[in-house]
XYZ file of C-alpha atoms in Angstrom:
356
model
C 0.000 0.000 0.000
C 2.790 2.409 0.870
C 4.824 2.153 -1.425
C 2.222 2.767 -4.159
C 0.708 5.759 -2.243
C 4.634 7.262 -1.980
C 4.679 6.666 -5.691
C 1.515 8.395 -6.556
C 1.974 11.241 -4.204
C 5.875 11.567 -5.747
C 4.285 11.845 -9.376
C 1.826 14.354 -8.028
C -0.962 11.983 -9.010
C -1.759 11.611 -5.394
C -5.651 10.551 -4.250
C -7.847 13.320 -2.941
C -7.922 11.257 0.679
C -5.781 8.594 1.226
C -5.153 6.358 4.782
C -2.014 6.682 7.075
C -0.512 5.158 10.015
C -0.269 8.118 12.843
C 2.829 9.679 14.124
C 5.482 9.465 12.500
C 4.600 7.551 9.146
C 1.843 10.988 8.828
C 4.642 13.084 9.688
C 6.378 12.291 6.374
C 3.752 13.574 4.298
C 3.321 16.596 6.662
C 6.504 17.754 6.611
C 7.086 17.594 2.968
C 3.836 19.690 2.346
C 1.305 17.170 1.152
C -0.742 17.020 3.690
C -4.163 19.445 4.278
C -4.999 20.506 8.178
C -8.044 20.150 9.106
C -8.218 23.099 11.747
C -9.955 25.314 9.687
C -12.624 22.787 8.440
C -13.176 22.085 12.514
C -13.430 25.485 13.374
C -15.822 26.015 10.689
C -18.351 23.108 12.259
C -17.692 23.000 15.796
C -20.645 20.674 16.637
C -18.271 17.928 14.369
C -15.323 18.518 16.620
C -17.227 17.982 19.724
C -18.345 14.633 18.322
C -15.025 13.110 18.981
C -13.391 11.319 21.842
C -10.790 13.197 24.205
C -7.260 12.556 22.745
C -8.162 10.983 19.411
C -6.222 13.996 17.429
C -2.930 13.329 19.531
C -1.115 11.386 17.271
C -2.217 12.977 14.218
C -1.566 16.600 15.208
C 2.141 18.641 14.948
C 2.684 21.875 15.671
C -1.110 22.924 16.353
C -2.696 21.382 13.529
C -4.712 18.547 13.189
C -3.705 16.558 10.016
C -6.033 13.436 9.743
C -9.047 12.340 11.480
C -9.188 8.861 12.503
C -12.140 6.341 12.454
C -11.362 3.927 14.962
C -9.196 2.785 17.815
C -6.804 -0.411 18.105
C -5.422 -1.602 21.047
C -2.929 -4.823 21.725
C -4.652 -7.201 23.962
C -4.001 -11.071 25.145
C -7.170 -13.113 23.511
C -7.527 -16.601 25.013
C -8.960 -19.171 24.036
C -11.431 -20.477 28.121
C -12.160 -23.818 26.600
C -8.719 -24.982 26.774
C -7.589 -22.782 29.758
C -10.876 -24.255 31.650
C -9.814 -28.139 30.916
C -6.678 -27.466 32.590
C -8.083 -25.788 35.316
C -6.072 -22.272 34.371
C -6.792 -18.083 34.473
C -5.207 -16.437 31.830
C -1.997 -15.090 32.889
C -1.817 -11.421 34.918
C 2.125 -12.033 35.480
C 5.149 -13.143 33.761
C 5.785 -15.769 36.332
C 2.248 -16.685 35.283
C 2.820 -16.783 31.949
C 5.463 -19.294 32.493
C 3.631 -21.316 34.589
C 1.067 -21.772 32.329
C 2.986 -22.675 28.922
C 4.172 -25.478 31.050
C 1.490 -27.284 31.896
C 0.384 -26.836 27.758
C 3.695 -28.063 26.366
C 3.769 -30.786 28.634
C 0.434 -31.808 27.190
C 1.471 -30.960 23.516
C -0.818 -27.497 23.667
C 0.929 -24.694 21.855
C 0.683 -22.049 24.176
C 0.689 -18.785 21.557
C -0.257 -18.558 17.853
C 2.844 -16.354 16.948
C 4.815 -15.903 14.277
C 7.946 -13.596 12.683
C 7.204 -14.029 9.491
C 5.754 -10.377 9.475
C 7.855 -8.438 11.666
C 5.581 -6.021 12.593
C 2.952 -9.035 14.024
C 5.918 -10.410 16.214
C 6.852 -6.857 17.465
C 3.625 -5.927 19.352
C 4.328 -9.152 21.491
C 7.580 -7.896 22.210
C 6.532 -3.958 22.295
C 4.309 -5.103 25.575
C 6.809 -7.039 26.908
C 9.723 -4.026 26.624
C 6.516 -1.586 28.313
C 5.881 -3.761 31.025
C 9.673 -3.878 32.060
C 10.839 -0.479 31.460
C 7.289 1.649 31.542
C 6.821 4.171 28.520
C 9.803 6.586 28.965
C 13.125 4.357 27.642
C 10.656 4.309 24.151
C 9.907 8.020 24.713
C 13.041 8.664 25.053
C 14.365 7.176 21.958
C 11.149 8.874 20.229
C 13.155 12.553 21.128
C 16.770 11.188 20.624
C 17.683 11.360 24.158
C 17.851 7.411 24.662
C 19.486 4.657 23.359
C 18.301 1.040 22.097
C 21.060 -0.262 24.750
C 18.607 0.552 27.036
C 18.388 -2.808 29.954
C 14.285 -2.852 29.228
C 15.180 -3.690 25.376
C 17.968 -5.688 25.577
C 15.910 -7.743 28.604
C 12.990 -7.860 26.376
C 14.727 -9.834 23.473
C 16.343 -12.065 26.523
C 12.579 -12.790 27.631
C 11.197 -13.519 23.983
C 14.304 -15.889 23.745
C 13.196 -17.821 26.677
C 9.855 -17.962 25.661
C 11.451 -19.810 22.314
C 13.394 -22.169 24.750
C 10.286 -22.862 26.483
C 8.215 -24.060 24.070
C 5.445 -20.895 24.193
C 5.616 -20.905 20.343
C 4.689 -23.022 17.155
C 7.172 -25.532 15.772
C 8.223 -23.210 12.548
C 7.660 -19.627 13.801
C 9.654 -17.783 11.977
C 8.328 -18.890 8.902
C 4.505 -18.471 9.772
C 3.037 -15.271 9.195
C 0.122 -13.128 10.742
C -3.060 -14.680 8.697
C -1.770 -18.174 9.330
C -1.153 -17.393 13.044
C -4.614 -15.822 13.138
C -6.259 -19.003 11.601
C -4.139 -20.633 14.274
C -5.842 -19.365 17.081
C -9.160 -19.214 15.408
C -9.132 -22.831 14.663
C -8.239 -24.101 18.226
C -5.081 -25.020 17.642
C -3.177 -22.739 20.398
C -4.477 -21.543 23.479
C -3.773 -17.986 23.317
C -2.805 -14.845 20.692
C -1.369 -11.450 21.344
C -2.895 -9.277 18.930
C -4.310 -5.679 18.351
C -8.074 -5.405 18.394
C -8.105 -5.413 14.740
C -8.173 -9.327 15.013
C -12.142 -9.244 16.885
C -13.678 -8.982 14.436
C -12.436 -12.188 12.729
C -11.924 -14.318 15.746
C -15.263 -13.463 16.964
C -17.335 -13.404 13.932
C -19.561 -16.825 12.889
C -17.181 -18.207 10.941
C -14.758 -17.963 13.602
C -14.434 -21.829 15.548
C -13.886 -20.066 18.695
C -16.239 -17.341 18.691
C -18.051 -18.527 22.177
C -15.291 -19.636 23.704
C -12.904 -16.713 23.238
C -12.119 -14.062 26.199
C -9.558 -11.220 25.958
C -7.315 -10.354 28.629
C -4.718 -7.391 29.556
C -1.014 -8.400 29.030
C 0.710 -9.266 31.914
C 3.079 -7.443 34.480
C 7.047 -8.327 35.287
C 7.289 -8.967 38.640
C 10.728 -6.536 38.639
C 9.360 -4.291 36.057
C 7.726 -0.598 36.442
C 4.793 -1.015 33.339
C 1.402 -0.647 34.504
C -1.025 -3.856 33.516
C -3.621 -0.759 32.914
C -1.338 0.491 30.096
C -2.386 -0.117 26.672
C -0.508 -0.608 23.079
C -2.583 0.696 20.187
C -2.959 3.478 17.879
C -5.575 5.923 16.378
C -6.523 3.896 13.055
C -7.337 4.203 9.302
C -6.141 7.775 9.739
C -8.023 9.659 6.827
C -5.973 12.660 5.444
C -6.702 15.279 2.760
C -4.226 15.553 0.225
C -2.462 19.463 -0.028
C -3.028 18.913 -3.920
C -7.150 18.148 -3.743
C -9.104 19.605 -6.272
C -12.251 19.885 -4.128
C -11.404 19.759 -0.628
C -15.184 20.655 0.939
C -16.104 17.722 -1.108
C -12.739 15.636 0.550
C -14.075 17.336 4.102
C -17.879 16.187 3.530
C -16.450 12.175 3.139
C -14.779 12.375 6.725
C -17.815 13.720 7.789
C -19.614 10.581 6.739
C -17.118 8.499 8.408
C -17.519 9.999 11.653
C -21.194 10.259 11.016
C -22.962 8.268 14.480
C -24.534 5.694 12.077
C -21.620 4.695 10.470
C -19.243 4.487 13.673
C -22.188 2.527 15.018
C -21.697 0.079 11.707
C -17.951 -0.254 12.030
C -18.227 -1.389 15.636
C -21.118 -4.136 15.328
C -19.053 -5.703 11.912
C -15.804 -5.421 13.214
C -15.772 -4.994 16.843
C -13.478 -1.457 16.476
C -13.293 0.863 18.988
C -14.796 3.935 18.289
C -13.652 7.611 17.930
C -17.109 9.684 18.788
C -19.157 9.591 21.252
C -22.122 7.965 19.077
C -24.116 5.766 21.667
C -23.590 1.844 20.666
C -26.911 -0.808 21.595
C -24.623 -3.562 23.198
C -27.232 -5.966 21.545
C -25.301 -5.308 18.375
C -21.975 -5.647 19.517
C -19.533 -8.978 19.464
C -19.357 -9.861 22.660
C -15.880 -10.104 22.520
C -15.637 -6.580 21.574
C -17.996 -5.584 24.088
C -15.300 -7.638 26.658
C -12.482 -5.552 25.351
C -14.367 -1.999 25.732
C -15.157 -3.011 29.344
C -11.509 -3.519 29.822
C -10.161 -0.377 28.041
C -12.651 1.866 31.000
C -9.758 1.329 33.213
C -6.870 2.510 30.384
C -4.603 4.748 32.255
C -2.035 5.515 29.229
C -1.885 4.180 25.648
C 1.385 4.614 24.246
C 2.093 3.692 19.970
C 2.782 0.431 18.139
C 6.571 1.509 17.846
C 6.613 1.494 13.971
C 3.743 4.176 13.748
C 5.719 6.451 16.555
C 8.994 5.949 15.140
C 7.889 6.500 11.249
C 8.790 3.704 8.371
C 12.179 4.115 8.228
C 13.317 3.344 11.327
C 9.969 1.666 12.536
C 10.530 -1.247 9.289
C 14.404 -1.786 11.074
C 12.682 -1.971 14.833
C 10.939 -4.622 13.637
C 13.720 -6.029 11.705
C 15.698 -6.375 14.871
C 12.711 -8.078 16.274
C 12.716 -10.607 13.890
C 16.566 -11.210 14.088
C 16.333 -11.402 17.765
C 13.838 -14.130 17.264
C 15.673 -16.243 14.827
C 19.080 -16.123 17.852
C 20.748 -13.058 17.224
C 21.436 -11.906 20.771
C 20.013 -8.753 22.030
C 23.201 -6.629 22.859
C 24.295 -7.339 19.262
C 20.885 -6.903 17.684
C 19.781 -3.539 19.336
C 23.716 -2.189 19.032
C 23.057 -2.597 15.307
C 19.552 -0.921 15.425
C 21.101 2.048 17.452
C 24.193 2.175 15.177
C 21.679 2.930 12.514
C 19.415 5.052 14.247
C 22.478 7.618 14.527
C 23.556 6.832 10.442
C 19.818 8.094 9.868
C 19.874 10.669 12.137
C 22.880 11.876 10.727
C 21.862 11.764 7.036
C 18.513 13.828 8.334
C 21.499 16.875 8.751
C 22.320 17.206 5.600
């Protein structure tokens, strides 16, 4: 998708609206001017603005103006699968001592604890994006975000250690690093492990009718480290399907009116029954139309006391693609120290280029 878009936009043949990731990956198109703010559309219909949730224009704001409006929410949770979990007489995991204790007792029975795989980077870094949160807490990330931190930091380099000794323990499929994110998905939907860390983008599918474990799925925040300052209340996620109005749009009332529909309380109402989403207004939802599951996720969310970003949307495609690069190589052996040195080596070659 990127790739194309970049194209298009390069050969000034760019759409009228077009999707982006938040943060940084938006930033790119802001800062080289083809991006139009909406601040002056929202001022003009201030009964619109007011529609929307607090803190849904975060991520896709710089320098006091707003320059994409989002249409939903994602956020990272642990789905479980209470069928299994209840024949072995488990809870799902609220510690990493837990966790542990609990892919024992499933590899000893042949269970595979976690439908994960590294085949798409970015599907094997929100695991470990949790993981690094609940050691370290948001501000080694934050810090790297402003380029006054370093990937040395211990709550990295402990967090590949950790996803290592999940490998040694069994917690993953036989052939990991060659499965990707749909077959991990049908994974989990089709029994076959007992749990899946994924954003909430996944409800819809696992709970829909076609899924095999639609009544038997529950969803579950990730776990705490004993040793580790994260909060169990702090969420991964991201504003999502970002709309944004292209600088070069012919009719941009016309561009304005379509994110009007997509905010519109009908339609956010839609989104959530069909795909369980989270929504960005304030439009009133009949939990008789809801997935349950989604329903179970909202319920947990009313305690969310932060949500920081999926790492590749904060840190922007260039460097967010070689986060989850390192991810991968961690995965497949490499050890941490070597794998995040080469990540911050060329962090600072980027950040260098960026002077000149």
């Amino acid at each position: 998708y990127y790739p194309r878009i970049n194209a298009m936009i390069a050969a000034n043949d760019a759409p009228d609206i077009f999707s982006s990731h938040a943060a940084g990956r938006l930033k790119t198109y802001v800062d080289a001017g083809k991006v139009y703010p909406l601040n002056e559309a929202f001022a003009a219909d201030p009964e619109w603005k007011s529609q929307f949730k607090e803190g849904v224009f975060d991520h896709v704001s710089f320098d006091g103006q707003i320059y994409a409006m989002p249409t939903s929410i994602n956020v990272a949770a642990l789905f479980y699968n209470q069928e299994i979990f209840a024949e072995y007489g488990l809870q799902p995991p609220t510690t990493y001592a837990e966790m542990k204790e609990v892919i024992e007792v499933f590899v000893n029975d042949g269970v595979t604890p976690f439908a994960f795989g590294a085949k798409d980077p970015w599907a094997a870094a929100v695991f470990v994006e949790l993981v690094e949160n609940r050691i370290g807490g948001s501000e080694p990330f934050n810090r790297i975000v402003n380029r006054t931190g370093t990937w040395l930091d211990p709550c990295f380099i402990k967090g590949g250690e950790v996803m290592q000794e999940l490998v040694d323990l069994g917690a993953f499929p036989d052939g990991f690093l060659g499965m990707g994110y749909d077959e991990t998905l049908a994974m989990f939907m089709n029994g076959q492990a007992a749990m899946f860390v994924m954003g909430s983008w996944a409800v819809g599918s696992i709970g829909s009718e076609d899924s095999g474990i639609k009544d038997v799925v529950g969803v579950a925040r990730f776990p705490v480290f004993e040793d580790g300052i994260g909060d169990i209340d702090a969420w991964l996620g991201q504003p999502d399907h970002n709309l944004t109005i292209t600088a070069s749009a012919a009719d941009k009332d016309a561009a304005v009116s379509f994110l009007k529909m997509w905010s519109a309380d009908e339609v956010q109402r839609i989104s959530a029954k069909r795909t369980g989403k989270l929504t960005v207004t304030r439009a009133e939802l009949d939990p008789t139309e809801l997935l349950p599951l989604g329903i179970e996720l909202s319920n947990l969310l009313e305690d969310m006391k932060t949500m920081f970003l999926f790492y590749d949307v904060a840190l922007g495609p260039q460097l967010g693609d070689e986060y989850n690069n390192t991810i991968q190589a961690v995965l497949a052996g490499m050890s941490p120290e070597e794998a995040f040195g080469r990540l911050q080596k060329y962090m600072e070659m980027v950040d260098m280029d960026a002077q000149f």
